[in-house]
Amino acid sequence: MCEYTVSSLKTLGAEAEWVDSGKYAVEKVIKAHDEKRDFDIVILDWMMPDQDGIETAKKIRASINDDIPILIVSAYDWSEIENKAVGVNGFLQKPLFRSTLYRALEKYVLKTNEEDYLGRKTNNYDFTNKNILLVEDNELNRDIAAELLSITKANIECASNGKECLDMFKSCEENYYDIILMDIQMPVMNGYEATKLIRNLERKDSKTIPILAMTADVFSEDIHAAITAGMNGYLSKPLNSSIMLKEINKLI
């Protein structure tokens, strides 16, 4: 689990280290603290051979008396240990998905509260009966975007590249989709090409369906390329839930 979790955290842009016991975890946290390079978060397995995660968390708190977030990972119902988990900030359910780790970093490291994460900070958007086609090749980004959209009660369908998006659009009834969220850089067919092909289809809704680009490249030439391809606007990555829902709400 440790190697997979560290690998997942690194794909999210985090620097991560792992050890294989509670004893070594305490030693590493103390060492980092003494060297004034404290960890931003500590993730502990509940069941470990020498000492469990709860005991390890207590020793970390006793040793450095700091406010570093400590999370316990368990495959079991943690309600029975929750009242014993002094010094533990939260729990994560196994198996650990990258989207779960992303949300944990958002909440405990970046201090993004749950309502802000889900886009409820300023408005409660209701997209009931709206069909959103989400086009994203990166599984983690796709999961996160779908989760952000799920609070709107919209029907969310996903494609992993531009060709798949094009095929789905061509096979549906006219005006079935209300908006397309289109990643730009994808294998098989990129977002620019897919958008151009959609706009050139011989059906009325191909000219009117809103298409929003999703891109980490927000230089003027990239925005110009998106508009030239036939897109209605863009969302910068990483996605900001409030901005995303606001932009979608303008177009559907």
Short mmCIF file of C-alpha atoms in Angstrom, two decimals:
data_model
loop_
_atom_site.label_atom_id
_atom_site.label_comp_id
_atom_site.label_asym_id
_atom_site.label_seq_id
_atom_site.Cartn_x
_atom_site.Cartn_y
_atom_site.Cartn_z
CA MET A 1 0.00 0.00 0.00
CA CYS A 2 2.81 2.42 0.91
CA GLU A 3 4.50 2.34 -2.50
CA TYR A 4 1.19 2.76 -4.34
CA THR A 5 0.13 5.66 -2.10
CA VAL A 6 3.47 7.45 -2.50
CA SER A 7 3.30 6.95 -6.27
CA SER A 8 -0.24 8.37 -6.33
CA LEU A 9 0.77 11.37 -4.23
CA LYS A 10 3.67 12.08 -6.57
CA THR A 11 1.31 12.10 -9.57
CA LEU A 12 -0.58 14.83 -7.70
CA GLY A 13 2.61 16.88 -7.49
CA ALA A 14 3.39 16.11 -3.86
CA GLU A 15 6.74 15.03 -2.45
CA ALA A 16 6.21 11.86 -0.44
CA GLU A 17 8.18 9.34 1.62
CA TRP A 18 7.22 6.05 3.23
CA VAL A 19 8.33 3.67 5.96
CA ASP A 20 7.10 0.18 6.81
CA SER A 21 6.34 0.49 10.53
CA GLY A 22 4.90 2.81 13.14
CA LYS A 23 8.22 2.96 14.96
CA TYR A 24 10.04 4.22 11.87
CA ALA A 25 7.21 6.65 11.15
CA VAL A 26 7.67 8.30 14.56
CA GLU A 27 11.43 8.47 14.06
CA LYS A 28 11.10 10.01 10.57
CA VAL A 29 8.59 12.63 11.69
CA ILE A 30 10.77 13.63 14.67
CA LYS A 31 13.87 13.81 12.48
CA ALA A 32 12.11 16.00 9.92
CA HIS A 33 10.83 18.25 12.71
CA ASP A 34 14.29 18.63 14.23
CA GLU A 35 15.65 19.55 10.79
CA LYS A 36 12.85 22.16 10.42
CA ARG A 37 11.35 20.46 7.38
CA ASP A 38 8.10 19.22 8.91
CA PHE A 39 5.82 17.03 6.86
CA ASP A 40 2.59 18.70 5.75
CA ILE A 41 0.57 15.56 6.46
CA VAL A 42 1.11 12.07 7.91
CA ILE A 43 -0.92 9.11 6.64
CA LEU A 44 -0.83 6.00 8.84
CA ASP A 45 -2.19 2.53 8.29
CA TRP A 46 -4.37 1.45 11.20
CA MET A 47 -3.00 -2.11 11.34
CA MET A 48 0.80 -2.30 11.56
CA PRO A 49 2.98 -5.06 13.03
CA ASP A 50 4.83 -3.22 15.79
CA GLN A 51 2.28 -0.59 16.83
CA ASP A 52 -1.00 0.40 15.25
CA GLY A 53 -1.80 3.73 13.66
CA ILE A 54 -3.57 5.10 16.74
CA GLU A 55 -0.58 4.40 18.99
CA THR A 56 1.78 5.83 16.37
CA ALA A 57 -0.29 9.02 16.12
CA LYS A 58 -0.22 9.44 19.90
CA LYS A 59 3.57 9.08 19.96
CA ILE A 60 3.98 11.60 17.16
CA ARG A 61 1.80 14.11 19.02
CA ALA A 62 3.66 13.51 22.26
CA SER A 63 7.05 13.89 20.58
CA ILE A 64 6.61 17.06 18.57
CA ASN A 65 3.36 18.54 19.92
CA ASP A 66 2.60 20.01 16.50
CA ASP A 67 -0.54 20.49 14.46
CA ILE A 68 0.55 18.35 11.49
CA PRO A 69 -2.59 16.63 10.12
CA ILE A 70 -2.56 12.89 10.84
CA LEU A 71 -4.90 10.55 8.94
CA ILE A 72 -5.60 6.88 9.62
CA VAL A 73 -6.19 4.47 6.74
CA SER A 74 -8.38 1.43 7.33
CA ALA A 75 -10.36 -1.15 5.39
CA TYR A 76 -12.71 -1.54 8.34
CA ASP A 77 -15.40 0.48 10.06
CA TRP A 78 -13.44 3.00 12.12
CA SER A 79 -16.37 4.02 14.34
CA GLU A 80 -15.16 1.61 17.03
CA ILE A 81 -11.75 3.30 17.27
CA GLU A 82 -12.79 6.89 16.58
CA ASN A 83 -13.20 7.82 20.25
CA LYS A 84 -9.71 6.40 20.96
CA ALA A 85 -8.08 8.30 18.12
CA VAL A 86 -6.74 11.21 20.14
CA GLY A 87 -4.65 13.44 17.92
CA VAL A 88 -5.99 11.99 14.68
CA ASN A 89 -7.59 14.46 12.26
CA GLY A 90 -9.46 12.07 10.01
CA PHE A 91 -9.87 8.65 8.46
CA LEU A 92 -9.50 7.31 4.92
CA GLN A 93 -11.19 4.17 3.63
CA LYS A 94 -9.27 1.45 1.81
CA PRO A 95 -8.79 0.93 -1.06
CA LEU A 96 -7.20 4.35 -1.48
CA PHE A 97 -8.01 6.05 -4.77
CA ARG A 98 -6.06 9.01 -6.09
CA SER A 99 -9.22 11.11 -5.98
CA THR A 100 -9.51 10.28 -2.24
CA LEU A 101 -5.93 11.38 -1.67
CA TYR A 102 -6.54 14.53 -3.68
CA ARG A 103 -9.51 15.44 -1.49
CA ALA A 104 -7.50 14.71 1.64
CA LEU A 105 -4.76 17.09 0.51
CA GLU A 106 -7.37 19.70 -0.36
CA LYS A 107 -9.03 19.45 3.04
CA TYR A 108 -6.14 18.91 5.44
CA VAL A 109 -3.15 20.53 3.71
CA LEU A 110 -4.66 23.31 1.58
CA LYS A 111 -7.39 23.82 4.22
CA THR A 112 -10.15 23.80 1.61
CA ASN A 113 -13.36 23.06 3.43
CA GLU A 114 -15.84 20.50 2.14
CA GLU A 115 -18.39 23.03 0.95
CA ASP A 116 -15.83 25.04 -0.97
CA TYR A 117 -14.39 21.87 -2.48
CA LEU A 118 -17.80 20.87 -3.77
CA GLY A 119 -18.56 24.28 -5.17
CA ARG A 120 -21.16 25.26 -2.58
CA LYS A 121 -19.33 28.31 -1.34
CA THR A 122 -21.44 30.85 -3.20
CA ASN A 123 -24.21 29.00 -4.97
CA ASN A 124 -26.14 25.77 -5.06
CA TYR A 125 -26.40 24.90 -8.75
CA ASP A 126 -29.12 22.53 -9.87
CA PHE A 127 -28.53 20.98 -13.29
CA THR A 128 -31.22 18.32 -12.96
CA ASN A 129 -32.10 16.76 -16.35
CA LYS A 130 -29.03 18.34 -17.95
CA ASN A 131 -26.65 16.01 -19.81
CA ILE A 132 -22.96 16.87 -19.55
CA LEU A 133 -20.34 15.16 -21.70
CA LEU A 134 -17.01 15.21 -19.87
CA VAL A 135 -14.00 14.52 -22.10
CA GLU A 136 -10.75 13.87 -20.23
CA ASP A 137 -8.04 11.24 -20.79
CA ASN A 138 -6.54 11.43 -17.30
CA GLU A 139 -8.50 9.13 -15.00
CA LEU A 140 -7.79 11.14 -11.86
CA ASN A 141 -8.79 14.45 -13.47
CA ARG A 142 -11.90 12.80 -14.87
CA ASP A 143 -12.90 11.41 -11.46
CA ILE A 144 -12.36 14.76 -9.77
CA ALA A 145 -14.33 16.70 -12.37
CA ALA A 146 -17.16 14.16 -12.27
CA GLU A 147 -17.29 14.39 -8.48
CA LEU A 148 -17.39 18.18 -8.59
CA LEU A 149 -20.25 18.00 -11.08
CA SER A 150 -22.15 15.33 -9.18
CA ILE A 151 -23.55 17.80 -6.65
CA THR A 152 -25.48 19.56 -9.43
CA LYS A 153 -27.65 16.45 -10.06
CA ALA A 154 -26.66 16.53 -13.73
CA ASN A 155 -26.32 13.36 -15.77
CA ILE A 156 -22.58 13.03 -16.44
CA GLU A 157 -21.21 10.90 -19.27
CA CYS A 158 -17.48 10.52 -19.90
CA ALA A 159 -15.19 10.06 -22.85
CA SER A 160 -11.44 9.47 -22.63
CA ASN A 161 -10.39 11.13 -25.89
CA GLY A 162 -11.68 13.35 -28.68
CA LYS A 163 -12.64 10.51 -31.01
CA GLU A 164 -14.70 8.81 -28.34
CA CYS A 165 -16.41 12.14 -27.67
CA LEU A 166 -17.12 12.63 -31.38
CA ASP A 167 -18.59 9.13 -31.69
CA MET A 168 -20.80 9.63 -28.64
CA PHE A 169 -22.05 12.97 -29.93
CA LYS A 170 -22.78 11.58 -33.41
CA SER A 171 -24.71 8.62 -32.01
CA CYS A 172 -26.99 10.57 -29.67
CA GLU A 173 -30.25 12.32 -30.53
CA GLU A 174 -30.09 16.00 -31.42
CA ASN A 175 -29.97 18.31 -28.38
CA TYR A 176 -29.31 15.37 -26.05
CA TYR A 177 -26.15 16.90 -24.58
CA ASP A 178 -26.42 20.33 -23.01
CA ILE A 179 -22.68 21.04 -22.81
CA ILE A 180 -19.32 19.42 -23.51
CA LEU A 181 -16.32 19.90 -21.22
CA MET A 182 -13.38 19.20 -23.50
CA ASP A 183 -9.80 18.54 -22.43
CA ILE A 184 -7.28 19.85 -24.95
CA GLN A 185 -4.29 17.51 -24.79
CA MET A 186 -5.49 13.93 -25.35
CA PRO A 187 -4.27 10.86 -27.22
CA VAL A 188 -6.02 9.54 -30.37
CA MET A 189 -7.70 12.91 -31.02
CA ASN A 190 -7.12 16.19 -29.19
CA GLY A 191 -9.78 18.62 -28.07
CA TYR A 192 -9.22 21.13 -30.87
CA GLU A 193 -9.71 18.54 -33.60
CA ALA A 194 -12.73 16.98 -31.91
CA THR A 195 -14.37 20.38 -31.55
CA LYS A 196 -13.78 21.29 -35.20
CA LEU A 197 -15.27 17.97 -36.35
CA ILE A 198 -18.31 18.42 -34.11
CA ARG A 199 -18.92 21.93 -35.42
CA ASN A 200 -18.78 20.63 -39.02
CA LEU A 201 -21.36 17.89 -38.54
CA GLU A 202 -24.59 18.12 -40.53
CA ARG A 203 -26.90 18.53 -37.54
CA LYS A 204 -28.28 21.65 -35.94
CA ASP A 205 -27.04 21.09 -32.40
CA SER A 206 -23.44 20.71 -33.61
CA LYS A 207 -23.37 24.47 -34.16
CA THR A 208 -25.09 25.44 -30.92
CA ILE A 209 -23.89 23.06 -28.20
CA PRO A 210 -21.60 24.89 -25.75
CA ILE A 211 -18.07 23.47 -25.59
CA LEU A 212 -15.72 24.54 -22.81
CA ALA A 213 -12.01 23.81 -23.05
CA MET A 214 -10.23 22.40 -20.00
CA THR A 215 -6.54 23.26 -20.07
CA ALA A 216 -3.53 24.06 -17.92
CA ASP A 217 -2.25 26.30 -20.73
CA VAL A 218 -3.98 29.65 -20.41
CA PHE A 219 -1.68 31.80 -22.53
CA SER A 220 -3.39 34.10 -25.01
CA GLU A 221 -2.42 31.91 -27.99
CA ASP A 222 -3.99 28.85 -26.35
CA ILE A 223 -7.21 30.71 -25.64
CA HIS A 224 -7.23 31.98 -29.22
CA ALA A 225 -6.73 28.44 -30.52
CA ALA A 226 -9.67 27.21 -28.44
CA ILE A 227 -11.98 29.94 -29.72
CA THR A 228 -10.80 29.41 -33.31
CA ALA A 229 -11.58 25.69 -33.02
CA GLY A 230 -15.16 26.58 -32.10
CA MET A 231 -15.09 26.46 -28.31
CA ASN A 232 -17.18 28.86 -26.25
CA GLY A 233 -14.64 29.44 -23.50
CA TYR A 234 -12.17 27.68 -21.25
CA LEU A 235 -11.64 26.38 -17.73
CA SER A 236 -8.12 26.49 -16.34
CA LYS A 237 -6.63 23.45 -14.61
CA PRO A 238 -6.59 22.52 -11.83
CA LEU A 239 -10.34 23.04 -11.93
CA ASN A 240 -11.86 25.53 -9.53
CA SER A 241 -15.30 24.19 -8.68
CA SER A 242 -16.97 27.56 -8.17
CA ILE A 243 -15.67 28.96 -11.47
CA MET A 244 -16.51 25.78 -13.36
CA LEU A 245 -20.11 25.67 -12.17
CA LYS A 246 -20.53 29.39 -12.78
CA GLU A 247 -19.30 29.07 -16.38
CA ILE A 248 -21.47 26.03 -17.06
CA ASN A 249 -24.48 27.81 -15.59
CA LYS A 250 -23.98 30.68 -18.06
CA LEU A 251 -24.14 28.36 -21.04
CA ILE A 252 -26.89 25.84 -20.34
#
